[in-house]
Coordinates of C-alpha atoms and ligand atoms in Angstrom, one line a residue:
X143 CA -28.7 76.3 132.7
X144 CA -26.7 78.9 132.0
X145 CA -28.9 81.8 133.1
X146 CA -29.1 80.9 136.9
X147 CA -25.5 81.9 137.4
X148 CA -25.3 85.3 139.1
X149 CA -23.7 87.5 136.6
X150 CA -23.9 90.2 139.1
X151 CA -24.5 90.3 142.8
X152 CA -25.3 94.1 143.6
X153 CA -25.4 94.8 147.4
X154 CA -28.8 96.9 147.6
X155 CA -29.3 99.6 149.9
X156 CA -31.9 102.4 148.7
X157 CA -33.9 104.8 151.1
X158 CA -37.6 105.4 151.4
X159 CA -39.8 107.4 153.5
X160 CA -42.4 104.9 155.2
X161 CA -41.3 101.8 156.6
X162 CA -42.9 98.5 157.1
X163 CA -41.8 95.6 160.0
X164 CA -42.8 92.2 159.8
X165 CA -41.3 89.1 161.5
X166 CA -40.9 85.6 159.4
X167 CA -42.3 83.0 161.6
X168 CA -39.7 79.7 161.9
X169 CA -43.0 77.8 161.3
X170 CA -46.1 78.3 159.2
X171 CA -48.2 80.2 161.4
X172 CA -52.1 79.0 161.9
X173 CA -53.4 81.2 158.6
X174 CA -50.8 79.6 155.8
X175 CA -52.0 77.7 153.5
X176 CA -53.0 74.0 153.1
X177 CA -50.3 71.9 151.0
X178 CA -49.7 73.7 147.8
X179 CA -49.9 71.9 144.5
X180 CA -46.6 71.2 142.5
X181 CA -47.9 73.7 139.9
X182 CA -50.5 76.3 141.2
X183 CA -49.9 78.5 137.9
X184 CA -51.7 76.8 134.8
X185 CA -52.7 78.0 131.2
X186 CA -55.8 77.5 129.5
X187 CA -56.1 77.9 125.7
X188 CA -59.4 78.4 123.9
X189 CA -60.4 75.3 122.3
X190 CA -60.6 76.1 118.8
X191 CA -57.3 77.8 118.3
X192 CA -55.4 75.4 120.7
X193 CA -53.8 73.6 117.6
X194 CA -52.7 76.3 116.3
X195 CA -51.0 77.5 119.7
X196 CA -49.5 74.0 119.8
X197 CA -48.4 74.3 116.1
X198 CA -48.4 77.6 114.3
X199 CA -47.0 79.9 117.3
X200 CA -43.4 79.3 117.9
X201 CA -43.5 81.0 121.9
X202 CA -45.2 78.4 122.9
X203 CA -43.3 75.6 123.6
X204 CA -40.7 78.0 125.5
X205 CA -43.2 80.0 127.6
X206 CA -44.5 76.4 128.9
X207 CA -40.9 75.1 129.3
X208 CA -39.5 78.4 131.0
X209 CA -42.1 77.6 133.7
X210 CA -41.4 73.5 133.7
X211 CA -37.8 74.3 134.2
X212 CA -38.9 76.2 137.3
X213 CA -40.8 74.0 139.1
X214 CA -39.9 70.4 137.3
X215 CA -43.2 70.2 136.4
X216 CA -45.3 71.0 133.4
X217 CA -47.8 73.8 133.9
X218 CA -51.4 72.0 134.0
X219 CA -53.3 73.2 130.6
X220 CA -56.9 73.3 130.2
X221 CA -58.4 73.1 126.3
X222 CA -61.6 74.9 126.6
X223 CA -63.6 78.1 126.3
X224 CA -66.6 79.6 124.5
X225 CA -65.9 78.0 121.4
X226 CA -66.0 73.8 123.5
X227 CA -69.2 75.0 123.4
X228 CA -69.8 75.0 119.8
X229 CA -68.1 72.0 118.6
X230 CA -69.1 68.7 117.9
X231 CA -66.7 66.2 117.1
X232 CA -65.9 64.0 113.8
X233 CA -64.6 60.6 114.7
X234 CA -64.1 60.1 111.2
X235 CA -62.0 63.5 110.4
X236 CA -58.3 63.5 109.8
X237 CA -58.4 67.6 111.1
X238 CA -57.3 68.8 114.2
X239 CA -60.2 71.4 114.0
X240 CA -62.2 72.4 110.8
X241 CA -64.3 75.6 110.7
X242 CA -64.1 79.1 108.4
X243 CA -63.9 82.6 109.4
X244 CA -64.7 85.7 107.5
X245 CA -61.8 87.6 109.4
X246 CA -58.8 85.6 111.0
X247 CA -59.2 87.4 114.4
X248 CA -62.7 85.9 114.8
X249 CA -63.5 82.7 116.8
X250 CA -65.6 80.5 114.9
X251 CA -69.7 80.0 115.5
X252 CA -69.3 76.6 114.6
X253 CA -66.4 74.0 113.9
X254 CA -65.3 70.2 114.1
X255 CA -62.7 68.4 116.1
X256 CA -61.4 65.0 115.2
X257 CA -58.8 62.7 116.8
X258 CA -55.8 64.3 115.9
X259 CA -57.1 66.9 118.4
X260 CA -56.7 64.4 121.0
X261 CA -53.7 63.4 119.8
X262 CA -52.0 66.6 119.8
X263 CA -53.5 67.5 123.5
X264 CA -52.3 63.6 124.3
X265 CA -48.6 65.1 123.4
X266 CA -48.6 67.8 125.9
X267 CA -46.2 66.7 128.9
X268 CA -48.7 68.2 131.8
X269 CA -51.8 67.6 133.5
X270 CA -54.5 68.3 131.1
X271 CA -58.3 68.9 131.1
X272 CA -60.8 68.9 128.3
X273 CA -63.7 70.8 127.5
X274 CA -66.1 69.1 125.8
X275 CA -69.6 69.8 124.4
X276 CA -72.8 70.0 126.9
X277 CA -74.6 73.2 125.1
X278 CA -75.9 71.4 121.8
X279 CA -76.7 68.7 123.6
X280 CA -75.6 66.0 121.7
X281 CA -74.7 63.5 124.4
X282 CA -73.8 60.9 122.8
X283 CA -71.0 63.2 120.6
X284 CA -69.7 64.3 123.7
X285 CA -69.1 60.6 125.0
X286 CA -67.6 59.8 121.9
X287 CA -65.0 62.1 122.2
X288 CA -64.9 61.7 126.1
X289 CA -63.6 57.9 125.4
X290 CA -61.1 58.9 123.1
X291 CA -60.1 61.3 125.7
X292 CA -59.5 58.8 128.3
X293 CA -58.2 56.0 126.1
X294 CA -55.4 57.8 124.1
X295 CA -54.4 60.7 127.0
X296 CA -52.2 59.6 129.6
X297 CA -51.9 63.1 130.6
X298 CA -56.1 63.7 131.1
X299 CA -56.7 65.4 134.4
X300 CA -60.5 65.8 133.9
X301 CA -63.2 66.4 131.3
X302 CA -65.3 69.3 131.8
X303 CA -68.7 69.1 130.8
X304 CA -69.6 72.2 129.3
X305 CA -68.1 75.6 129.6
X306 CA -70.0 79.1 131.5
X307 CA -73.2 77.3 131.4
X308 CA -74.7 80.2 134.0
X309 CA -75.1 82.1 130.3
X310 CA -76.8 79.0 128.4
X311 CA -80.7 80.5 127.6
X312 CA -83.9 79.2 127.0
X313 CA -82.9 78.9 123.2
X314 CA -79.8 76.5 123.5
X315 CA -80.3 73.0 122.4
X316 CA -79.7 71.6 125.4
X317 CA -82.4 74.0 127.6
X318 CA -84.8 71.8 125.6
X319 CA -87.1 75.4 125.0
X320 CA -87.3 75.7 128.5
X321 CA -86.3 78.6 130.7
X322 CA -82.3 77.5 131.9
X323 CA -82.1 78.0 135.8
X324 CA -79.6 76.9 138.5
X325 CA -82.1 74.4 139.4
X326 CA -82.1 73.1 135.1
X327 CA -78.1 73.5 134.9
X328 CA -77.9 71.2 138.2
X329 CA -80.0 68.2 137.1
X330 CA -78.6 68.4 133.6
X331 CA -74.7 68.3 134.8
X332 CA -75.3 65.5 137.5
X333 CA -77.0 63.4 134.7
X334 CA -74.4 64.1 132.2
X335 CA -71.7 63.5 134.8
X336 CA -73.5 59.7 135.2
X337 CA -73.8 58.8 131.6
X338 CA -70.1 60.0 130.7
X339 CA -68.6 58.1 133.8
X340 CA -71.1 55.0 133.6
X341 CA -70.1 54.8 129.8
X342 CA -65.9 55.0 130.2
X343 CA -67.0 53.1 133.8
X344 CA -64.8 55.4 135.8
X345 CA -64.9 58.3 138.6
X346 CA -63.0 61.1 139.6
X347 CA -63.2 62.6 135.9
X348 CA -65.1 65.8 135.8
X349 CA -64.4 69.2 136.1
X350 CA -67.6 70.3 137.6
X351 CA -69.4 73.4 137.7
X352 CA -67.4 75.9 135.2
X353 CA -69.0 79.1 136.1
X354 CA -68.4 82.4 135.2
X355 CA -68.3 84.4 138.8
X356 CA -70.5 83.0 141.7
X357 CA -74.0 84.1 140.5
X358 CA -76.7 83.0 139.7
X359 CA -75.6 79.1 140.0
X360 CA -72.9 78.5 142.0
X361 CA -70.6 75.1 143.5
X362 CA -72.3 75.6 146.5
X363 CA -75.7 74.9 145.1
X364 CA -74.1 72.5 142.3
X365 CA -72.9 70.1 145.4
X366 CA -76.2 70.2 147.6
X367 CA -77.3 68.6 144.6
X368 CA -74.5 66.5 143.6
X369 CA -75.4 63.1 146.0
X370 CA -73.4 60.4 144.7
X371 CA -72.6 61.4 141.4
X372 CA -69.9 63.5 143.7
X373 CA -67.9 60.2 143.1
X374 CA -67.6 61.5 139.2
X375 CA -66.1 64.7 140.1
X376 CA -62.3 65.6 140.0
X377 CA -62.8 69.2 141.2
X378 CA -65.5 72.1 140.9
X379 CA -64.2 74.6 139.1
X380 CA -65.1 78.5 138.6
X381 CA -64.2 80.9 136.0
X382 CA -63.2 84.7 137.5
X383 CA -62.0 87.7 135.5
X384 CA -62.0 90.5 137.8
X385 CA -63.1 93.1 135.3
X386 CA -64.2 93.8 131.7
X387 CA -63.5 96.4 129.2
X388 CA -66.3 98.9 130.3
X389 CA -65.5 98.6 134.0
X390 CA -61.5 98.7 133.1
X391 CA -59.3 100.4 136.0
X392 CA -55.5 99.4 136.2
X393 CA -54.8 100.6 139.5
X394 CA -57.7 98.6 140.9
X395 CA -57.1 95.1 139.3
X396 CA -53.4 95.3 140.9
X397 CA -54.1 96.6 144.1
X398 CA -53.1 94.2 147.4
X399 CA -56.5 95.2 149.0
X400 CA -58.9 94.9 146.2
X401 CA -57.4 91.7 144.9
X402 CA -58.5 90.4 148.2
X403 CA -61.9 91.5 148.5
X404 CA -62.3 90.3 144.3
X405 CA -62.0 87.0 145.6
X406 CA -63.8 87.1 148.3
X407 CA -66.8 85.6 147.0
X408 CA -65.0 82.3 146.0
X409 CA -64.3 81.7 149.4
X410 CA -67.7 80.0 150.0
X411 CA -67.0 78.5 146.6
X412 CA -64.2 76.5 147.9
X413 CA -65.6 75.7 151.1
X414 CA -68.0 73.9 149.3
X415 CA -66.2 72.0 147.0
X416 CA -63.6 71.3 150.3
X417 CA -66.8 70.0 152.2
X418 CA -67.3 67.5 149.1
X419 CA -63.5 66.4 149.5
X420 CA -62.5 67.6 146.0
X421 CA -60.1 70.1 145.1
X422 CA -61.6 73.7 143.9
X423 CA -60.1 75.7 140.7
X424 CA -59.7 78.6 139.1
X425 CA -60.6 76.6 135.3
X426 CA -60.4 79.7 133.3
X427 CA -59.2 83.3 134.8
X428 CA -57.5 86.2 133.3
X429 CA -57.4 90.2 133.6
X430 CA -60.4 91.5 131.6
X431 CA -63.7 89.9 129.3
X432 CA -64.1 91.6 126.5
X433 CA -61.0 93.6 124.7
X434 CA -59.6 93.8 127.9
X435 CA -60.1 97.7 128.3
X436 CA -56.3 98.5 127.9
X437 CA -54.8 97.6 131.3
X438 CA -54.7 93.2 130.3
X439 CA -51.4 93.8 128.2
X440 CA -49.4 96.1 130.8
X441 CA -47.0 95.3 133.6
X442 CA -49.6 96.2 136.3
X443 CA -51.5 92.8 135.0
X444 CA -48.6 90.9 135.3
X445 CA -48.7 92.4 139.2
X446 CA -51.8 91.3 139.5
X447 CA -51.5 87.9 138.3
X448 CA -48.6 87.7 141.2
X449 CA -50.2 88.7 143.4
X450 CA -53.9 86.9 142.5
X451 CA -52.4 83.8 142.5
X452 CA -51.0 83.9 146.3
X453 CA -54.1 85.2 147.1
X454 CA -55.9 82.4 146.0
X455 CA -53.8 79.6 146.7
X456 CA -54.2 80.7 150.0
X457 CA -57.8 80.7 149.9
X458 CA -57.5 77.4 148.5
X459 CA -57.6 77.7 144.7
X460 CA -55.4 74.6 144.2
X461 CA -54.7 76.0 140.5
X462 CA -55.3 79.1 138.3
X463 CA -55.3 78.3 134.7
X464 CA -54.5 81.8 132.6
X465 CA -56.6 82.1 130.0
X466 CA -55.1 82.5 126.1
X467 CA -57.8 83.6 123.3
X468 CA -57.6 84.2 119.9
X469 CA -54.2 84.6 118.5
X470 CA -53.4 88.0 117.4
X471 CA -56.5 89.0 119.0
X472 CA -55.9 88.5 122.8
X473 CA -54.8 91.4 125.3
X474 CA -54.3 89.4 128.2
X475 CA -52.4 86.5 125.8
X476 CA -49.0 85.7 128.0
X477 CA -47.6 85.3 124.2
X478 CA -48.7 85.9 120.6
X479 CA -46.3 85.3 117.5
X480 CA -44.9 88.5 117.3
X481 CA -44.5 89.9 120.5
X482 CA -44.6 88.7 124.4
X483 CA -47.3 89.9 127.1
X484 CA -45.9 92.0 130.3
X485 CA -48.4 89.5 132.2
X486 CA -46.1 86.7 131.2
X487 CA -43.4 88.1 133.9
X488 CA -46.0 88.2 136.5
X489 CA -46.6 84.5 135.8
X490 CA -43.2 83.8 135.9
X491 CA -42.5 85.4 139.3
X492 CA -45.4 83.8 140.4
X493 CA -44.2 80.6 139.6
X494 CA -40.7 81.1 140.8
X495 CA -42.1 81.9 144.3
X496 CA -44.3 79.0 144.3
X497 CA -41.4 75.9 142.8
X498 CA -41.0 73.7 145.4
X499 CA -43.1 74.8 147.9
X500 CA -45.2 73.4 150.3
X501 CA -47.1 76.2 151.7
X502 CA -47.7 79.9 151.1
X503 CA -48.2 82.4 154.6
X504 CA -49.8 86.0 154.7
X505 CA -48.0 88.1 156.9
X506 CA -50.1 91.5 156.6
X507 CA -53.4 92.4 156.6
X508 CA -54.1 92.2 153.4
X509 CA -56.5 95.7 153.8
X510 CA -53.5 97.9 152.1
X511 CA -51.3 98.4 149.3
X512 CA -48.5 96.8 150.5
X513 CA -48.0 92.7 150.8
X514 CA -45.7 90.0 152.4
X515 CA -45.8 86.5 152.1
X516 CA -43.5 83.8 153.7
X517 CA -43.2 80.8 151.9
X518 CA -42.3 77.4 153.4
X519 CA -40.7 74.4 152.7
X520 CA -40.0 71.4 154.2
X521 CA -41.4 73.7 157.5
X522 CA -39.0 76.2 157.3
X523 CA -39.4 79.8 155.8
X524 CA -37.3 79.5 152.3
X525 CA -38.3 82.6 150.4
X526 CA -40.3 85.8 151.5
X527 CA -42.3 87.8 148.7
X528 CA -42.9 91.8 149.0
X529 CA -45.3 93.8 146.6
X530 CA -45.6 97.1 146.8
X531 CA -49.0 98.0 144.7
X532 CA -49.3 101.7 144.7
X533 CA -49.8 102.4 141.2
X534 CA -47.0 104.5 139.6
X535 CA -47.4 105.7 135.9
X536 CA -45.0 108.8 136.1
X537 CA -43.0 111.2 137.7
X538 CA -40.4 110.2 140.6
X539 CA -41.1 106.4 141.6
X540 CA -41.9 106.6 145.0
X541 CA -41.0 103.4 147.6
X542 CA -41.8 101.7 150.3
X543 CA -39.4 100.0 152.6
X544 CA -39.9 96.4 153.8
X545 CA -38.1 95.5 157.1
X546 CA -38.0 91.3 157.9
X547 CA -37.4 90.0 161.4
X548 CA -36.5 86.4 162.1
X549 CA -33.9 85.6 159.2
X550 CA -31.5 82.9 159.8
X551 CA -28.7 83.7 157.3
X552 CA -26.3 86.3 157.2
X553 CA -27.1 87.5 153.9
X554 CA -30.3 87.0 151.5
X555 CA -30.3 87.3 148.0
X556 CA -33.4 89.0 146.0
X557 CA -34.7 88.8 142.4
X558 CA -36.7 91.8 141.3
X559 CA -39.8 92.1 139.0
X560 CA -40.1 96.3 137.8
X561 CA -40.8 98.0 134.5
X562 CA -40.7 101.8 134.0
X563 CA -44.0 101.8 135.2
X564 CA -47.2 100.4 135.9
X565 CA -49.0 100.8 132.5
X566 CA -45.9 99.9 130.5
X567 CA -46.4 97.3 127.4
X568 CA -43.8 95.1 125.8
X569 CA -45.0 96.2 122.4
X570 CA -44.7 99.6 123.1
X571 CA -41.2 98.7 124.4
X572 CA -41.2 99.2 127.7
X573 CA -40.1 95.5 128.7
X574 CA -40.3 94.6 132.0
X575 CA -37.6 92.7 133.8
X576 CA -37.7 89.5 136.7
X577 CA -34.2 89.6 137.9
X578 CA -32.9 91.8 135.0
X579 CA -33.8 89.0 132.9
X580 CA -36.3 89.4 129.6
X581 CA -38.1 87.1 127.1
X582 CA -37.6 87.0 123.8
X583 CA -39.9 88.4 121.6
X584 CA -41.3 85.4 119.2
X585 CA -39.9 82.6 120.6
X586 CA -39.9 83.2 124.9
X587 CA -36.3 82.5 125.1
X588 CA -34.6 83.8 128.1
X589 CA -32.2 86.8 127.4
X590 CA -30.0 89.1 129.4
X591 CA -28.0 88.4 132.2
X592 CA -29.5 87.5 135.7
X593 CA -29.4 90.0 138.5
X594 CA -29.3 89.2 142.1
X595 CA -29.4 91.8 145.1
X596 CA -27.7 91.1 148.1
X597 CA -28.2 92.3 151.7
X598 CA -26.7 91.6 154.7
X599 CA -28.7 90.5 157.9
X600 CA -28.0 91.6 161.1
X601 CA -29.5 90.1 164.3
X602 CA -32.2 88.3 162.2
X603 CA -33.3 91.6 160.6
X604 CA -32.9 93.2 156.6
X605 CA -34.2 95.4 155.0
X606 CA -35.8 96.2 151.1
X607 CA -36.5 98.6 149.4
X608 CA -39.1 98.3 146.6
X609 CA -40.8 100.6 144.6
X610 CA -44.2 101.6 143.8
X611 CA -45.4 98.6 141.5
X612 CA -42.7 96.5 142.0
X613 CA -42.4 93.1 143.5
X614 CA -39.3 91.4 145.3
X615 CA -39.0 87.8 145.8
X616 CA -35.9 86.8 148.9
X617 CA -34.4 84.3 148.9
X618 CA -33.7 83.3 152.9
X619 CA -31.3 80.5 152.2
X620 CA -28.9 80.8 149.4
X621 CA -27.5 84.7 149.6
X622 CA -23.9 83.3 151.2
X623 CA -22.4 82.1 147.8
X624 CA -23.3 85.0 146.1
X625 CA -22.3 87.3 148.7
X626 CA -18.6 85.5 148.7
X627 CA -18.3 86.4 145.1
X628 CA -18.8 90.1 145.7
Ligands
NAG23 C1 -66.4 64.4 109.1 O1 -65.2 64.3 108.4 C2 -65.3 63.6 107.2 C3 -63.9 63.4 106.7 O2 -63.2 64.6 106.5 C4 -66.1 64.5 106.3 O3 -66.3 63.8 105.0 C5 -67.5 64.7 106.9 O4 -68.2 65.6 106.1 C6 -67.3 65.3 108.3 N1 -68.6 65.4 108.9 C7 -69.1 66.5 109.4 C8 -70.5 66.4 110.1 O5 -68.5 67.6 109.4
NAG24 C1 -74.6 64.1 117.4 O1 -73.4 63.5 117.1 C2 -73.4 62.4 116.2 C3 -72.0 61.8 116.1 O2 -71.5 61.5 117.4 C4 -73.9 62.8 114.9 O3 -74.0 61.7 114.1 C5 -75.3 63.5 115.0 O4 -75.6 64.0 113.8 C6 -75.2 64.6 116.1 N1 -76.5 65.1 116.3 C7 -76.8 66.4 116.1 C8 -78.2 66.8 116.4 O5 -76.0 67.2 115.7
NAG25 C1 -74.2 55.8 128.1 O1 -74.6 56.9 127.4 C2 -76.0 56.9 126.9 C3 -76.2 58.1 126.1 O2 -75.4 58.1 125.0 C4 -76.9 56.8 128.1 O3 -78.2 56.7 127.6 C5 -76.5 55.6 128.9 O4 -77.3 55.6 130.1 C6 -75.1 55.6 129.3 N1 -74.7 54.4 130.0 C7 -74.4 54.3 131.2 C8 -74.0 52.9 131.8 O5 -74.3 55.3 132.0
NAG26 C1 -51.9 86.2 159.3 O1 -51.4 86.1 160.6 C2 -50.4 87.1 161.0 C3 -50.0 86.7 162.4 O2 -49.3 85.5 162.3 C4 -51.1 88.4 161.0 O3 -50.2 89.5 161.3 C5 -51.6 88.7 159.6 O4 -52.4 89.9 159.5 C6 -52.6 87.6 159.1 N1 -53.0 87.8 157.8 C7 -54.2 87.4 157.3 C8 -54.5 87.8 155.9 O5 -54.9 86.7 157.9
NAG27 C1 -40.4 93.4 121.6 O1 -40.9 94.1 120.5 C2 -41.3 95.4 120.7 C3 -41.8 96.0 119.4 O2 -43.0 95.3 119.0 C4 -40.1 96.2 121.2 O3 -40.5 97.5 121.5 C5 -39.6 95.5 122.5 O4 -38.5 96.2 123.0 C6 -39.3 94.1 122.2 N1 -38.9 93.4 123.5 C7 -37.8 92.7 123.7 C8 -37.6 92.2 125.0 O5 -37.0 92.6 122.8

């Protein structure tokens, strides 16, 4: 792998006026993590246009292998959305998917899957859940293509059962013309949960719950009711975007602080699911609904996503699965055909932080702009992660300096995730760079030569440097060989 070599050690040693101090503990301290999952950082794809990811958009093989090659392990991929929702499948179609659209950057009001769609989800290398019908409630569809699921996918993680149903109304098929409440969504997924296990005679399939946000049905109230059908669950799972395109404001979705209290409301959300001894997701997440108000295509998303995704792992969201729409329609899209997403490099830092490790430690506050993590393997601190999340669009980059106690080694090495600033966009060509590395545009291929920063420890303490939106991942145990070749 010819672009992990160090092409060029620099030995980096810039000033700033405030100054942080934090001390890496030698073991992960009382509020780390529980055990992280192989791969925390997932995609989701909306269902109808998930073919055409799979075969009509060259990126996205690479995108998903760039990330495999990280961790060994195949991002987990969810196939679901709005559009799971309208679909019915054809067991007698030789389609993938079959629907029409006036204008290609529509999603369709209607369409049909048939097996090949299994198939091709069936070829995918990592853990996968489907999103199958609940909304036309046409149960017995649903188990059709539920069986198929199971039978042919070696790779199935878990079915889900409807997507968002917290905006199902009174006049969806499967509200039966009556008003659709918490109490109507509860009964109605326990009951599907029983006939689509009792038919495949299994448990531990469904990916329960699927809300959008925590209101007004929740997995709290979903597993007071759950009882025994509990058994069919594989996790509860919620959908979060932090922000839509009315309520739009870049420096808020990136900021260390507000991330936190963002999430806050899931943390109930997870106790719950914990309670039930199931794992708790993030199914479908991403920057902003509707357009994405300008800030889900810059850098400061991908900052975000680096930062959410700590954030939540440490709550303990087990997996966040980044949401990819419509192609050529899709601001917060990690890749289209033409160009890549700045977020992309925020997952990919992510990611790199997160390969091989076994759990994830805050060590500030998280109630300001500036955030820390120490990140453990094998019970020893193996990486530390800084973020600084002022938000800089202009003007001289201010910094903030980072100073670590408790280092081992005599030198660390450091990889560095910047762009000219926080509201820059590849397509506008300000590319972004994770260890002065890029991604090709069209086809995710990694291009450039890697860049590692070097400083020296002394008496267990070092140093960084890094600037307003900027993010800096140490490495604690491998700077020696780089710092020979210097
Ligand atoms: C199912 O697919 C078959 C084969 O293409 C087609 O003839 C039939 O009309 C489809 N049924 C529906 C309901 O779309
Ligand atoms: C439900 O799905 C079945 C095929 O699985 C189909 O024959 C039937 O027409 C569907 N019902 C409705 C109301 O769409
Ligand atoms: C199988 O599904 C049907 C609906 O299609 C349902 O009525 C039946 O109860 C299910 N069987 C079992 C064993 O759950
Ligand atoms: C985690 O614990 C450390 C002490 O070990 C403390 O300084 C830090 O503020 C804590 N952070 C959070 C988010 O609990
Ligand atoms: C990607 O394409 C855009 C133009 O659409 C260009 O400005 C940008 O520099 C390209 N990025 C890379 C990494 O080649």
């Amino acid at each position: 792998m010819a672009f992990l070599l160090f092409s060029a050690c620099l030995l980096g040693h810039l000033t700033s006026a405030s100054s942080l101090s934090y001390h890496v503990p030698e073991r992960p301290p009382t509020n780390s993590s529980g055990p992280l999952a192989a791969a925390p950082v997932g995609v989701s794809m909306e269902f109808f246009t998930f073919p055409a990811y799979m075969t009509d958009v060259a990126a996205t093989k690479t995108c998903l292998a760039n990330l495999q090659e990280l961790t060994g392990i195949w991002p987990p991929l969810r196939i679901g959305g709005t559009t799971q929702d309208r679909a019915t499948y054809n067991a007698s179609s030789n389609q993938a998917v079959t629907y029409s659209v006036s204008n290609p950057s529509d999603a369709p009001m209607t369409l049909t899957f048939g097996p090949p769609f299994i198939s091709m989800a069936a070829d995918y290398h990592g853990e996968t859940i489907v999103g199958l019908n609940r909304r036309l409630d046409n149960l017995s569809n649903t188990i059709a293509a539920a069986t198929l699921a199971y039978d042919e996918m070696k790779n199935l993680y878990a079915i889900e059962l409807g997507n968002e149903p917290n905006f199902y109304t009174s006049s969806d098929p499967i509200a039966d013309g009556k008003a659709w409440s918490p109490a109507a969504d509860y009964a109605s997924q326990i009951s599907w949960q029983d006939a689509v296990c009792g038919n495949l005679s299994t448990s531990d399939l469904i990916s329960a719950g699927v809300y959008f946000g925590t209101e007004p049905m929740n997995i709290a109230g979903l597993t007071a009711e759950e009882g025994a059908a509990n058994a069919y669950v594989k996790d509860y799972c919620s959908h979060n975007y932090p922000q839509s395109a009315s309520t739009a404001d870049l420096a808020k979705l990136m900021g260390h602080s507000d991330i936190a209290s963002q999430i806050k409301p899931f943390a109930s959300e997870y106790a719950a699911a914990a309670a039930e001894n199931k794992p708790y997701i993030f199914g479908e997440t991403n920057s902003a609904t509707g357009g994405g108000g300008g800030i889900s295509p810059t850098f400061g998303a991908a900052l975000w996503i680096l930062d959410y995704v700590m954030q939540s792992v440490i709550m303990g969201v087990k997996q966040l699965y980044f949401h990819q729409g419509t192609i050529g329609n899709c601001q917060y899209c990690w890749w289209g055909r033409y160009d890549m997403g700045a977020p992309y490099y925020g997952a990919y830092l992510a990611t790199m932080a997160l390969a091989g490790a076994e759990q994830i430690a805050p060590l500030d506050s998280q109630d300001t702009a500036y955030a820390a993590y120490a990140i453990y393997q094998h019970g020893i601190p193996v990486k530390v992660l800084l973020y600084n999340s002022d938000y800089y669009t202009s003007g001289l980059r201010p910094s903030q300096t980072f100073t670590l106690s408790g280092i081992q080694t005599h030198a660390v090495s450091a990889k560095r995730l910047t762009a000219p600033y926080a509201t820059s966009r590849v397509d506008l060509g300000e590319n972004p760079t994770v260890a002065g590395l890029t991604f090709e545009n069209g086809t995710c291929a990694i291009q450039g030569s890697e860049t590692v920063e070097v400083t020296t420890v002394s008496n267990g303490q070092a140093s960084f440097t890094v600037g307003a939106s900027e993010a800096l991942l140490i490495y604690l145990q491998e700077a020696d060989n780089c710092f020979r070749r210097v």
